[in-house]
Structures are given as structure tokens and as C-alpha cells.
Amino acid sequence: ASPSPTVIIIGAGMSGILAAKTLHDSGIQDILILEANSKIGGRIHSVQFRGHTVELGANWVIGGGPRSNHLYEIAGKLNLKTYLSDYGNISANIYKQEGGLYPKQVVSAALEVAETRDQFCTSFSARLSASGHNHDDVSILVSQRLFKEVPTTPLDMVIDYFYNDYEDAEPPRVTSLKNTIPRYEFLDFGDQTYFLADSRGFESILIYIAKQFLSHKHEVIRDQRLKLNKVVREINYSKNGVQVKTEDGSMYQAKYVIVSVSVGVLQSDLIVFKPHLPVSSFILPFPLPLPFSFIKQVLLNLKQQWKTQAIYEFDMAVYTKIFLKFPSKFWPSGPETEFFLYAHEKRGYYPIWQHLETELPGSNILFVTVTDEEAKRIEQQPDIKIQEEIMDVLKKMFGNDIPEPEEILVPRWWSNRFFKGSFSNWPIGYSQRRHMQLKEPVGRIYFCGEHTYSRYLGYADAAYFAGIETANHLIKCLKHEKYCNGHDRHSTK
Ligand code: FAD
């Protein structure tokens, strides 16, 4: 890497790698990628668990719809093993809080209500969008209230969780209807979701992309322009360039920087921006008379407040898959048993379960998905305590005569300082204008990441397109200064 590249990219997840590739392909090869972790991938993170590859992060790719999905296509090209997730039979697989299955016809009736409610929410969202009033938005919960069927029983709640929280990782109470429904991910790419379970991992999709522009030996990227274990702590920017400092004391200079870290990381104090993106407006006891430079600084700070607000008002949700390896299988297997739900009076209490008998036969691995406050509560406990809670739930479902797990694997996305959550979610009250500001450059700092791409927000596809979009924006600026709207740009509400 040159001592002073044109662009530094912070983060080597899907969006950072795509941004770097887009720059490279356009002829801007003088780049440097700084990644905090010891490998690329970010929230695409495959690990070995008792001899099997499991995905701590992204797991499903979507395909079969009107628009082709790059990630799905790459998975096909690499012959990665993917399995169509069949949720069709959950009506036969929902367990009561105290044990025993709900009768199929009871669940079918509840599912029918949920489906009609979902359709109502979709058409209500379309009506809001058609109204043309930018501010007309409600939470998904409000639209459910308008439908007059708000889920309150454990059964209705777990079904509603399956429809909403399982996708958004936050409850309908906080999620924006207009910016979440319809779910364009499925509308564009198809409603077939494929669970990727391959020994090479989901990561191999990203490695495949990275290998197209970074030097490599087999599956290992070895390129001077990618530096791993580099935790960025400070970004200094001015109209002349940027200076990036890392935790190990290194310093890098460039003309521009692209920041691809999650919105959760942006909300934390891991990276300090100098000058700061101020948190609130100035209500200081001003010294009088005010020096001109001070007034200029205050005005500049006020101008830039839009950015901090756009960052802090967005939501970083938490979605956690907890894996358990058992000595033997005690759950039903065979066709249409893969997914099973646990209904509890506390919404989201170890609600969605999946066995891997089809994907990893004989592995005796189960995993349960938890989100939001429950995920945060759970990840603060030691593994042994989590295992105890899980075993209580499993005993309710399958009886006391079940074996203890041999191992438990609990990802802690929320407390991990390089992520601070799993993926973003659009909260009610957050305008589209604010979202534009979330990705808008500040001076020579450009932003990408899944949170900046609204159409597929949260998904790996969002990260894919966000990287390309931001890099193209910067390429335009590098070619013609008039497109550098980050320079001295100020948008105020
Ligand atoms: P990241 O992957 O977070 O990349 C940012 C990079 O920046 C990271 O590598 C990080 O280590 C690095 N970084 C952070 N701070 C610093 C710093 N200070 N200095 C240097 N580097 C830094 N999507 C799907 O499409 N399908 C799914 O099934 C799916 N399931 C998911 C399940 C879970 C549990 C999670 C966590 C995510 C899931 N996603 C899924 C979402 C998908 O993984 C993300 O949207 C996508 O990977 C985000 O990519 P990104 O490049 O925007 O961010």
C-alpha cells in the first residue's frame, strides 16, 4: 500500500469490501482497507462448532424472485449448499408454555388471522405512502391496532414474533410501518429463503468477491492494501485530507475515507471524529464579545449536528442465534419439522427453534433465536446460566428425560465493540430525510454499511449495494469536484 492512498476504507465486511472493489474496478487502486478483526467478513462470520461450520451472523440468502440476487448467484456459482427453509408446517410445531403442542386447527386459525393482519398492514402502508405526506407513518403495532386484532395471547404473540421480530429484531411497537413493509427483500428477490449450510461458510461468498481484486493465495487474502487487526480510534478531517489513527499507534493519511462500520459502532465512542460531530446544540454561557472564529465554529457545529442526530436516532437491533450440541437427538425430525416455536407469556422468550437434521445430519445441533431486550439480557449472563434457562424450556417441550448439551455457543453481538448489535432497524419517527443524512458525507468522510441502504435495510444485500453506491458517489467526486457535496456541505432540517 502506498504511504498515502487516495481512499482509506474502514471495515472489511460486505459493504467495505464492495466499496473497495468498486473503487478498484474504476481505476482507483490506490486504496487501503483497515479492519479491526483478524479476518474479513464482519457480520458474515462462519465458525467451527464441534466439527461443523455454523454461521454466527448472516445465514439466509434470498432467491427465485423477479430480480436476480448477486449473493444467491455467487452461492450457486460456488456450489455452496443451501436449503430452502420451509416454514409451511409451523402450524403443527408450536409448543405451549407448559409443554404439549397446540392443536393444529387452533394454530391454523391463529395463523390465518396473522396473515390477514399482515396483509392489512401492507395495504395500509401503501396507503400511507400514496398519501404523499412525508411525515405520515405509524408503527407496525399501530397498524395492527387499526386492524383491531392485536396479539396478546402467548400463541398469537409467538406467531406475531415470527412475522415481525424474527425479521426486524425489534418489536412492532418500535418499527416503522412505512419503511419496513412491504419487505422489498422478498418482493424483489423472491419469497424463497435459502439457509446456507456449507463447510466453506457464508464467508466464502465474500472471499470470492474479495479475491476478484485483492491478491490472494488460495482462500487467504494477502494484499498490502488490506490490513487486519487495525482498530481505528480517530479520524481527523479537514478540507485538505484525512488522517486515521489506529489503536496500535499507527497513523494513515489519505484524501478520503469511507467508514463502513455499523450504526451501532457509530453510536459508540470507539471512533472519535475530529472535529467532533456534535451531539447537541450549543447552550453555553458565551463569553462576550464573541470572537469571529468562535462564532464560525459554533455555526459549523450547528450545521453538522444533523449527522450526529441521524446516527443516534436510528436503531441497531440485536438478533442472536444460540447453538447447542447434544449427544443425541430428542426432537422430532423428518420432513416439516425443522422449525418449531415456543409460546410464552413473555414475548420473545426463547421463541424460535431450528434443528439441523437436514443440513448437518447426525450433528445433533439445535439453535434458538432471540432478539431485542431478551437478547441483551441473555448475552449478559454466563453461558452456564443461559444453558440452564434453555434446558428448562427444552424440558417443557420434550420432557425431563433429555440429555444435557455437550456444548453451547452464545454469540454476543451487542457487547462486541466492533458491532454493538446485529443489524439496523428503522424506528418509528425517523424520517426519510434523516435517513438520507445518515449516508451523506461529512467533508471528506463518506459512509456506507447496511444501515445506509434503505431498500434492503439490515440484510447482507443492503451492505452489498451500500458499498457500491457510496464508492460510486466518491468516484464521481474524484472525477468532478462539483459532485463532492460532502465538502462544506451542510444540510439542516
Ligand atoms: P459489518 O459486517 O459490520 O462490517 C463492518 C466492519 O467494520 C466489520 O468487519 C468490523 O469488524 C469493522 N470495524 C468495526 N469497527 C472498526 C474500527 N474501529 N476499526 C476498523 N474496523 C472496524 N443478512 C442476510 O442477508 N441474511 C441473514 O440471514 C442475516 N442474518 C443475520 C444474523 C445475524 C446474527 C447478524 C449479526 C446479521 C445478519 N444479517 C443477515 C445481516 C448481515 O450480516 C449484515 O447486514 C451485513 O453483513 C453487514 O455488513 P456491513 O459491511 O454493513 O457491516
XYZ file of C-alpha atoms and ligand atoms in Angstrom:
546
model
C 0.000 0.000 0.000
C 1.219 3.475 -0.725
C 2.024 5.622 2.330
C -0.784 7.971 1.419
C -3.557 6.241 -0.527
C -6.382 8.067 -2.214
C -9.029 6.364 -0.104
C -8.961 4.537 3.229
C -11.863 2.149 3.811
C -12.644 1.370 7.423
C -14.086 -2.117 7.838
C -13.825 -5.239 5.680
C -17.390 -6.504 5.949
C -19.619 -6.863 2.914
C -20.061 -3.114 2.369
C -16.402 -2.184 2.896
C -15.215 -4.912 0.515
C -17.764 -3.882 -2.122
C -16.780 -0.220 -1.765
C -13.109 -1.147 -2.180
C -13.837 -3.375 -5.187
C -15.908 -0.668 -6.871
C -13.092 1.866 -6.419
C -10.553 -0.661 -7.674
C -12.629 -1.559 -10.740
C -12.990 2.111 -11.637
C -9.207 2.545 -11.663
C -8.759 3.893 -8.138
C -6.492 1.132 -6.915
C -4.550 3.242 -4.512
C -6.659 2.223 -1.518
C -6.161 0.886 1.986
C -8.650 -1.221 3.941
C -8.323 -1.181 7.735
C -10.176 -3.951 9.558
C -10.371 -4.339 13.333
C -10.808 -8.110 13.323
C -8.348 -10.799 12.319
C -10.324 -11.727 9.209
C -12.662 -10.145 6.696
C -16.426 -10.657 6.853
C -17.722 -8.598 9.772
C -21.261 -9.729 10.444
C -20.773 -12.555 7.967
C -18.973 -14.816 10.358
C -18.629 -18.583 9.993
C -17.137 -20.616 12.855
C -16.387 -24.225 13.643
C -18.662 -25.744 16.237
C -17.995 -29.335 17.217
C -16.696 -30.234 13.781
C -19.371 -28.351 11.829
C -19.423 -24.917 10.220
C -22.153 -22.707 11.655
C -22.990 -19.082 10.944
C -22.973 -16.642 13.830
C -24.165 -13.868 11.509
C -25.852 -13.897 8.088
C -27.283 -17.315 7.243
C -30.027 -16.984 4.651
C -29.852 -15.859 1.032
C -32.967 -14.984 -0.881
C -33.643 -16.011 -4.454
C -36.123 -17.092 -7.068
C -37.811 -13.674 -7.454
C -38.121 -11.199 -10.324
C -34.759 -9.593 -9.619
C -31.591 -11.627 -9.506
C -29.741 -11.613 -6.225
C -25.974 -11.414 -6.516
C -25.287 -13.225 -3.283
C -27.633 -16.048 -4.209
C -25.968 -16.305 -7.612
C -22.479 -16.419 -6.129
C -23.640 -19.143 -3.719
C -24.824 -21.073 -6.791
C -21.587 -20.459 -8.686
C -19.554 -21.766 -5.752
C -21.880 -24.732 -5.331
C -22.447 -23.801 -1.721
C -25.007 -25.999 -0.029
C -28.239 -24.089 0.524
C -31.559 -25.441 1.765
C -34.973 -23.955 1.146
C -36.470 -23.031 4.517
C -39.937 -24.499 4.741
C -41.985 -22.673 7.345
C -45.205 -24.108 5.945
C -45.730 -26.571 8.713
C -45.251 -24.473 11.807
C -48.972 -24.926 12.492
C -48.062 -28.428 13.678
C -44.970 -27.322 15.594
C -45.910 -24.721 18.202
C -45.385 -25.710 21.824
C -47.319 -24.344 24.797
C -45.550 -22.627 27.685
C -46.097 -25.584 29.996
C -45.493 -28.168 27.296
C -47.514 -30.020 24.722
C -48.327 -28.907 21.213
C -51.183 -26.573 20.358
C -53.827 -28.394 18.317
C -53.175 -27.875 14.632
C -56.575 -26.304 13.921
C -56.130 -23.750 16.741
C -52.783 -22.690 15.300
C -54.142 -22.654 11.739
C -56.900 -20.264 12.812
C -54.368 -18.007 14.595
C -52.089 -18.090 11.563
C -54.958 -17.065 9.321
C -55.629 -14.005 11.481
C -51.904 -13.164 11.451
C -51.767 -13.477 7.682
C -54.821 -11.229 7.197
C -53.370 -8.739 9.671
C -50.089 -8.744 7.763
C -51.930 -8.089 4.502
C -53.855 -5.244 6.150
C -50.562 -3.714 7.348
C -49.138 -3.991 3.816
C -52.074 -2.213 2.218
C -52.214 0.380 4.989
C -48.530 1.079 4.431
C -49.189 1.519 0.701
C -51.977 3.977 1.530
C -49.648 5.978 3.777
C -47.003 6.111 1.066
C -49.574 7.149 -1.532
C -50.786 9.986 0.711
C -47.607 11.801 -0.260
C -47.161 13.248 3.229
C -43.637 12.517 4.238
C -44.492 12.527 7.922
C -47.389 10.088 7.708
C -46.045 6.989 9.338
C -47.085 4.728 12.181
C -45.500 1.807 13.959
C -46.413 -1.697 12.844
C -48.227 -2.038 16.186
C -50.457 0.965 15.434
C -51.475 -0.549 12.136
C -52.256 -3.794 13.986
C -54.461 -1.807 16.364
C -56.295 -0.340 13.388
C -56.887 -3.903 12.254
C -58.400 -4.467 15.736
C -56.565 -7.739 16.304
C -53.531 -7.048 18.447
C -51.785 -10.259 19.507
C -51.984 -10.748 23.281
C -52.027 -14.485 23.993
C -48.746 -16.478 24.067
C -49.780 -18.251 20.861
C -50.705 -15.066 18.981
C -47.595 -13.335 20.261
C -45.184 -16.033 19.114
C -46.839 -16.069 15.686
C -46.592 -12.289 15.501
C -42.967 -12.573 16.601
C -42.395 -14.989 13.751
C -43.940 -12.489 11.282
C -42.164 -9.381 12.565
C -39.458 -9.606 15.227
C -37.847 -12.595 13.527
C -37.142 -10.291 10.556
C -36.708 -6.889 12.196
C -35.166 -7.998 15.506
C -37.301 -5.371 17.215
C -40.983 -5.491 18.144
C -43.789 -3.931 16.041
C -44.134 -1.250 18.744
C -40.924 0.474 17.649
C -40.709 -0.440 13.972
C -41.754 1.994 11.229
C -44.538 0.563 9.094
C -43.905 2.657 6.007
C -40.202 1.984 5.850
C -40.373 -1.710 6.674
C -43.436 -3.068 4.924
C -43.540 -4.205 2.167
C -40.300 -6.067 2.684
C -38.569 -5.313 -0.602
C -36.008 -8.007 0.020
C -38.704 -10.600 -0.653
C -40.637 -8.573 -3.208
C -37.558 -8.164 -5.399
C -35.592 -11.345 -4.793
C -38.429 -13.781 -4.104
C -40.040 -15.247 -1.045
C -37.812 -18.297 -1.067
C -35.270 -18.103 1.707
C -32.320 -20.449 1.495
C -30.422 -21.455 4.593
C -26.745 -21.668 3.787
C -25.014 -24.599 5.489
C -21.720 -25.361 3.834
C -18.365 -26.269 5.330
C -16.831 -23.275 3.498
C -19.261 -20.958 5.235
C -21.214 -17.860 4.156
C -17.835 -16.151 4.377
C -16.757 -17.837 1.165
C -19.160 -15.564 -0.756
C -17.291 -12.521 0.492
C -13.890 -14.138 -0.022
C -14.942 -14.876 -3.609
C -15.734 -11.176 -4.129
C -12.533 -10.034 -2.383
C -10.386 -12.365 -4.475
C -11.540 -10.583 -7.615
C -9.470 -7.526 -6.752
C -7.156 -8.364 -3.862
C -4.089 -10.590 -4.213
C -4.554 -13.961 -2.576
C -3.135 -17.393 -2.127
C -5.911 -19.958 -2.344
C -8.594 -18.740 0.054
C -6.311 -16.411 2.005
C -6.196 -12.757 1.005
C -2.638 -11.459 1.111
C -2.662 -7.939 -0.166
C -0.745 -4.973 1.146
C -3.907 -2.936 0.772
C -5.771 -4.941 3.409
C -4.588 -4.551 6.983
C -6.202 -6.754 9.603
C -6.214 -6.214 13.395
C -6.263 -2.457 12.844
C -8.749 -0.835 15.179
C -9.465 2.707 14.051
C -9.867 5.071 17.011
C -9.629 8.515 15.496
C -10.411 10.227 12.210
C -9.125 13.748 11.691
C -10.529 15.504 8.683
C -10.087 18.842 7.060
C -10.536 20.290 3.624
C -7.070 19.051 2.725
C -7.440 15.384 3.596
C -7.947 12.814 6.339
C -5.744 11.277 8.956
C -6.710 7.954 10.536
C -5.230 6.721 13.810
C -5.412 3.122 14.993
C -5.244 1.621 18.460
C -1.715 0.297 17.921
C -0.441 3.825 17.345
C -0.258 3.706 13.543
C -1.303 6.695 11.530
C -2.510 6.736 7.929
C -3.237 9.637 5.643
C -5.460 9.770 2.592
C -7.511 12.126 0.514
C -10.803 10.491 1.567
C -12.118 7.910 3.964
C -15.107 5.577 3.682
C -16.498 4.455 7.040
C -18.352 1.138 6.779
C -18.749 0.307 10.472
C -22.234 -0.452 11.830
C -24.521 2.305 13.050
C -24.118 0.715 16.500
C -20.383 1.403 16.353
C -21.013 4.959 15.137
C -23.238 5.478 18.179
C -20.453 4.296 20.484
C -17.251 6.141 21.268
C -14.954 3.656 19.514
C -14.109 6.130 16.752
C -13.581 9.780 17.597
C -14.150 12.229 14.781
C -12.087 15.397 14.831
C -13.684 17.857 14.562
C -16.449 16.133 16.538
C -19.849 15.597 15.085
C -21.580 17.449 17.928
C -24.270 15.729 19.979
C -26.460 18.678 20.842
C -26.754 22.337 20.040
C -24.786 24.905 21.921
C -26.343 26.343 25.054
C -23.112 27.550 26.531
C -22.646 30.716 28.544
C -20.967 32.540 25.653
C -18.165 34.954 26.510
C -18.910 38.393 25.146
C -17.914 39.849 22.805
C -17.615 36.661 20.779
C -14.520 36.246 18.673
C -15.304 35.659 14.994
C -13.506 32.290 14.974
C -15.671 31.107 17.871
C -18.908 32.122 16.124
C -17.698 30.373 12.994
C -17.012 27.209 14.977
C -20.422 27.296 16.679
C -22.174 27.752 13.342
C -20.164 24.938 11.822
C -21.053 22.678 14.748
C -24.729 23.516 14.443
C -24.569 22.778 10.747
C -23.084 19.378 11.422
C -25.475 18.391 14.163
C -27.713 16.810 11.529
C -25.236 13.983 11.115
C -24.969 13.028 14.762
C -28.720 13.165 15.141
C -29.205 10.964 12.100
C -26.809 8.426 13.626
C -28.186 8.471 17.172
C -31.861 8.350 16.227
C -31.516 5.165 14.164
C -31.839 1.714 15.746
C -29.244 -1.017 15.976
C -31.194 -4.162 16.741
C -29.939 -7.353 18.359
C -30.596 -10.809 16.890
C -28.786 -13.781 18.356
C -28.638 -17.425 17.373
C -27.612 -19.664 20.259
C -26.239 -23.063 19.206
C -26.381 -26.236 21.292
C -24.721 -29.539 20.603
C -26.350 -32.594 22.189
C -25.056 -36.161 22.478
C -28.257 -37.419 20.870
C -31.397 -36.133 19.182
C -34.616 -35.908 21.202
C -36.685 -33.597 18.984
C -38.901 -34.702 16.095
C -37.087 -34.905 12.777
C -38.057 -35.673 9.217
C -39.956 -33.521 6.734
C -41.619 -30.343 8.007
C -40.142 -30.423 11.494
C -37.148 -28.148 11.003
C -38.706 -25.096 12.658
C -40.587 -25.157 15.936
C -41.865 -22.366 18.116
C -42.212 -21.963 21.874
C -45.089 -19.766 23.063
C -44.567 -17.940 26.352
C -46.411 -15.183 28.184
C -43.209 -13.159 27.950
C -42.980 -12.235 24.292
C -39.724 -13.420 22.740
C -38.698 -15.893 25.468
C -36.615 -18.447 23.518
C -39.270 -18.390 20.793
C -37.886 -19.778 17.515
C -36.033 -23.053 17.213
C -34.408 -24.848 14.344
C -32.816 -28.260 14.088
C -30.152 -29.066 11.507
C -31.001 -32.685 10.753
C -31.319 -32.000 7.012
C -28.328 -29.720 6.669
C -25.959 -31.425 9.093
C -27.370 -34.920 9.594
C -26.278 -36.595 12.793
C -24.796 -33.382 14.165
C -27.418 -33.183 16.928
C -27.193 -29.410 16.803
C -30.150 -27.164 17.645
C -30.262 -23.417 17.658
C -32.654 -20.895 19.121
C -33.079 -17.283 18.005
C -33.637 -14.442 20.456
C -33.846 -10.713 19.788
C -34.004 -7.221 21.250
C -34.191 -6.834 25.056
C -34.221 -10.596 25.613
C -31.077 -10.994 23.501
C -29.413 -8.220 25.510
C -30.476 -9.748 28.819
C -29.321 -13.192 27.784
C -25.913 -12.194 26.480
C -25.018 -10.521 29.763
C -25.284 -13.835 31.580
C -22.613 -16.528 31.756
C -23.078 -19.427 29.332
C -23.952 -21.833 32.116
C -26.880 -19.661 33.244
C -28.138 -19.378 29.658
C -27.864 -23.126 29.283
C -29.959 -23.618 32.432
C -32.730 -21.371 31.077
C -32.637 -23.124 27.736
C -32.784 -26.564 29.321
C -35.866 -25.528 31.313
C -37.557 -24.534 28.061
C -36.491 -27.692 26.242
C -37.735 -29.833 29.150
C -41.113 -28.117 28.923
C -41.243 -29.034 25.241
C -39.708 -32.509 25.281
C -39.938 -33.754 28.866
C -37.411 -34.083 31.674
C -35.700 -37.073 30.212
C -33.441 -35.245 27.792
C -29.622 -35.118 27.841
C -27.573 -32.096 28.814
C -25.825 -30.367 25.903
C -22.173 -31.117 25.301
C -21.524 -27.534 24.320
C -23.252 -24.190 23.967
C -22.212 -21.328 21.694
C -23.537 -17.860 22.510
C -22.569 -15.001 20.168
C -22.536 -11.642 21.924
C -23.169 -9.176 19.115
C -24.465 -6.422 21.356
C -21.437 -6.181 23.652
C -18.926 -6.685 20.857
C -17.363 -3.247 20.410
C -16.887 -3.814 16.666
C -20.624 -4.339 16.059
C -22.781 -3.214 19.033
C -25.706 -5.201 17.685
C -26.705 -7.345 14.727
C -28.382 -5.170 12.117
C -30.238 -1.898 11.860
C -33.979 -1.407 12.098
C -35.982 1.649 11.049
C -37.659 3.141 14.136
C -40.986 4.966 14.027
C -40.490 8.726 13.833
C -37.326 8.524 11.757
C -37.924 10.404 8.512
C -36.639 9.543 5.076
C -34.798 12.828 5.104
C -32.951 11.748 8.239
C -32.033 8.547 6.502
C -30.556 10.476 3.587
C -28.452 12.305 6.148
C -27.277 9.012 7.639
C -25.394 8.200 4.458
C -24.492 11.731 3.485
C -20.764 12.519 3.537
C -19.278 14.971 6.001
C -16.366 16.761 4.428
C -14.040 14.049 3.180
C -15.700 11.304 5.194
C -18.055 9.042 3.272
C -20.355 6.471 4.883
C -21.642 3.074 3.833
C -22.880 -0.082 5.594
C -26.173 -1.938 5.543
C -27.842 0.818 7.580
C -27.368 3.282 4.732
C -29.285 1.320 2.097
C -32.977 1.596 2.847
C -34.482 -0.833 0.329
C -32.935 -3.937 1.897
C -32.112 -2.466 5.283
C -30.481 -4.918 7.661
C -29.716 -7.615 5.102
C -26.355 -8.519 3.607
C -27.793 -7.330 0.271
C -28.126 -3.841 1.727
C -24.438 -3.920 2.634
C -23.589 -5.124 -0.872
C -25.404 -2.266 -2.608
C -24.412 0.324 0.003
C -20.720 -0.317 -0.679
C -21.191 0.088 -4.421
C -23.379 3.173 -4.085
C -21.058 5.036 -1.743
C -17.972 4.190 -3.793
C -19.693 5.437 -6.956
C -20.590 8.645 -5.188
C -16.956 9.151 -4.223
C -15.694 8.200 -7.695
C -17.916 10.910 -9.182
C -16.459 13.382 -6.718
C -12.899 12.339 -7.552
C -13.617 12.908 -11.224
C -15.524 16.183 -10.929
C -15.255 18.391 -7.923
C -18.783 19.706 -8.361
C -20.067 16.297 -7.199
C -18.135 16.493 -3.943
C -21.177 17.537 -1.991
C -19.617 16.423 1.260
C -17.272 19.393 1.122
C -18.536 22.115 3.383
C -21.938 20.604 2.841
C -24.439 21.389 5.473
C -27.966 20.200 5.492
C -30.163 21.344 8.288
C -33.668 20.225 8.923
P -20.119 -5.163 9.017
O -20.220 -6.563 8.576
O -20.362 -4.874 10.446
O -18.709 -4.582 8.555
C -18.069 -3.533 9.213
C -16.656 -3.955 9.552
O -16.034 -2.893 10.264
C -16.570 -5.183 10.450
O -15.749 -6.160 9.839
C -15.943 -4.660 11.749
O -15.072 -5.602 12.351
C -15.191 -3.455 11.256
N -14.949 -2.434 12.272
C -15.779 -2.009 13.243
N -15.205 -1.043 13.960
C -13.976 -0.853 13.430
C -12.897 0.012 13.746
N -12.959 0.897 14.758
N -11.764 -0.056 13.006
C -11.672 -0.931 11.971
N -12.662 -1.771 11.631
C -13.813 -1.727 12.351
N -28.298 -10.735 6.418
C -28.861 -11.515 5.463
O -28.900 -11.114 4.296
N -29.363 -12.746 5.768
C -29.337 -13.233 7.042
O -29.757 -14.360 7.296
C -28.794 -12.432 8.056
N -28.774 -12.871 9.338
C -28.048 -12.183 10.262
C -27.899 -12.715 11.547
C -27.098 -12.090 12.474
C -26.933 -12.685 13.835
C -26.413 -10.902 12.117
C -25.474 -10.258 13.079
C -26.589 -10.338 10.858
C -27.418 -10.964 9.934
N -27.615 -10.439 8.658
C -28.244 -11.176 7.700
C -27.172 -9.071 8.321
C -25.839 -9.025 7.562
O -24.924 -9.891 8.155
C -25.329 -7.592 7.620
O -26.309 -6.715 7.105
C -24.055 -7.348 6.818
O -23.145 -8.383 6.960
C -23.466 -6.013 7.259
O -22.307 -5.713 6.518
P -21.600 -4.298 6.694
O -20.440 -4.276 5.811
O -22.615 -3.221 6.562
O -21.151 -4.251 8.220
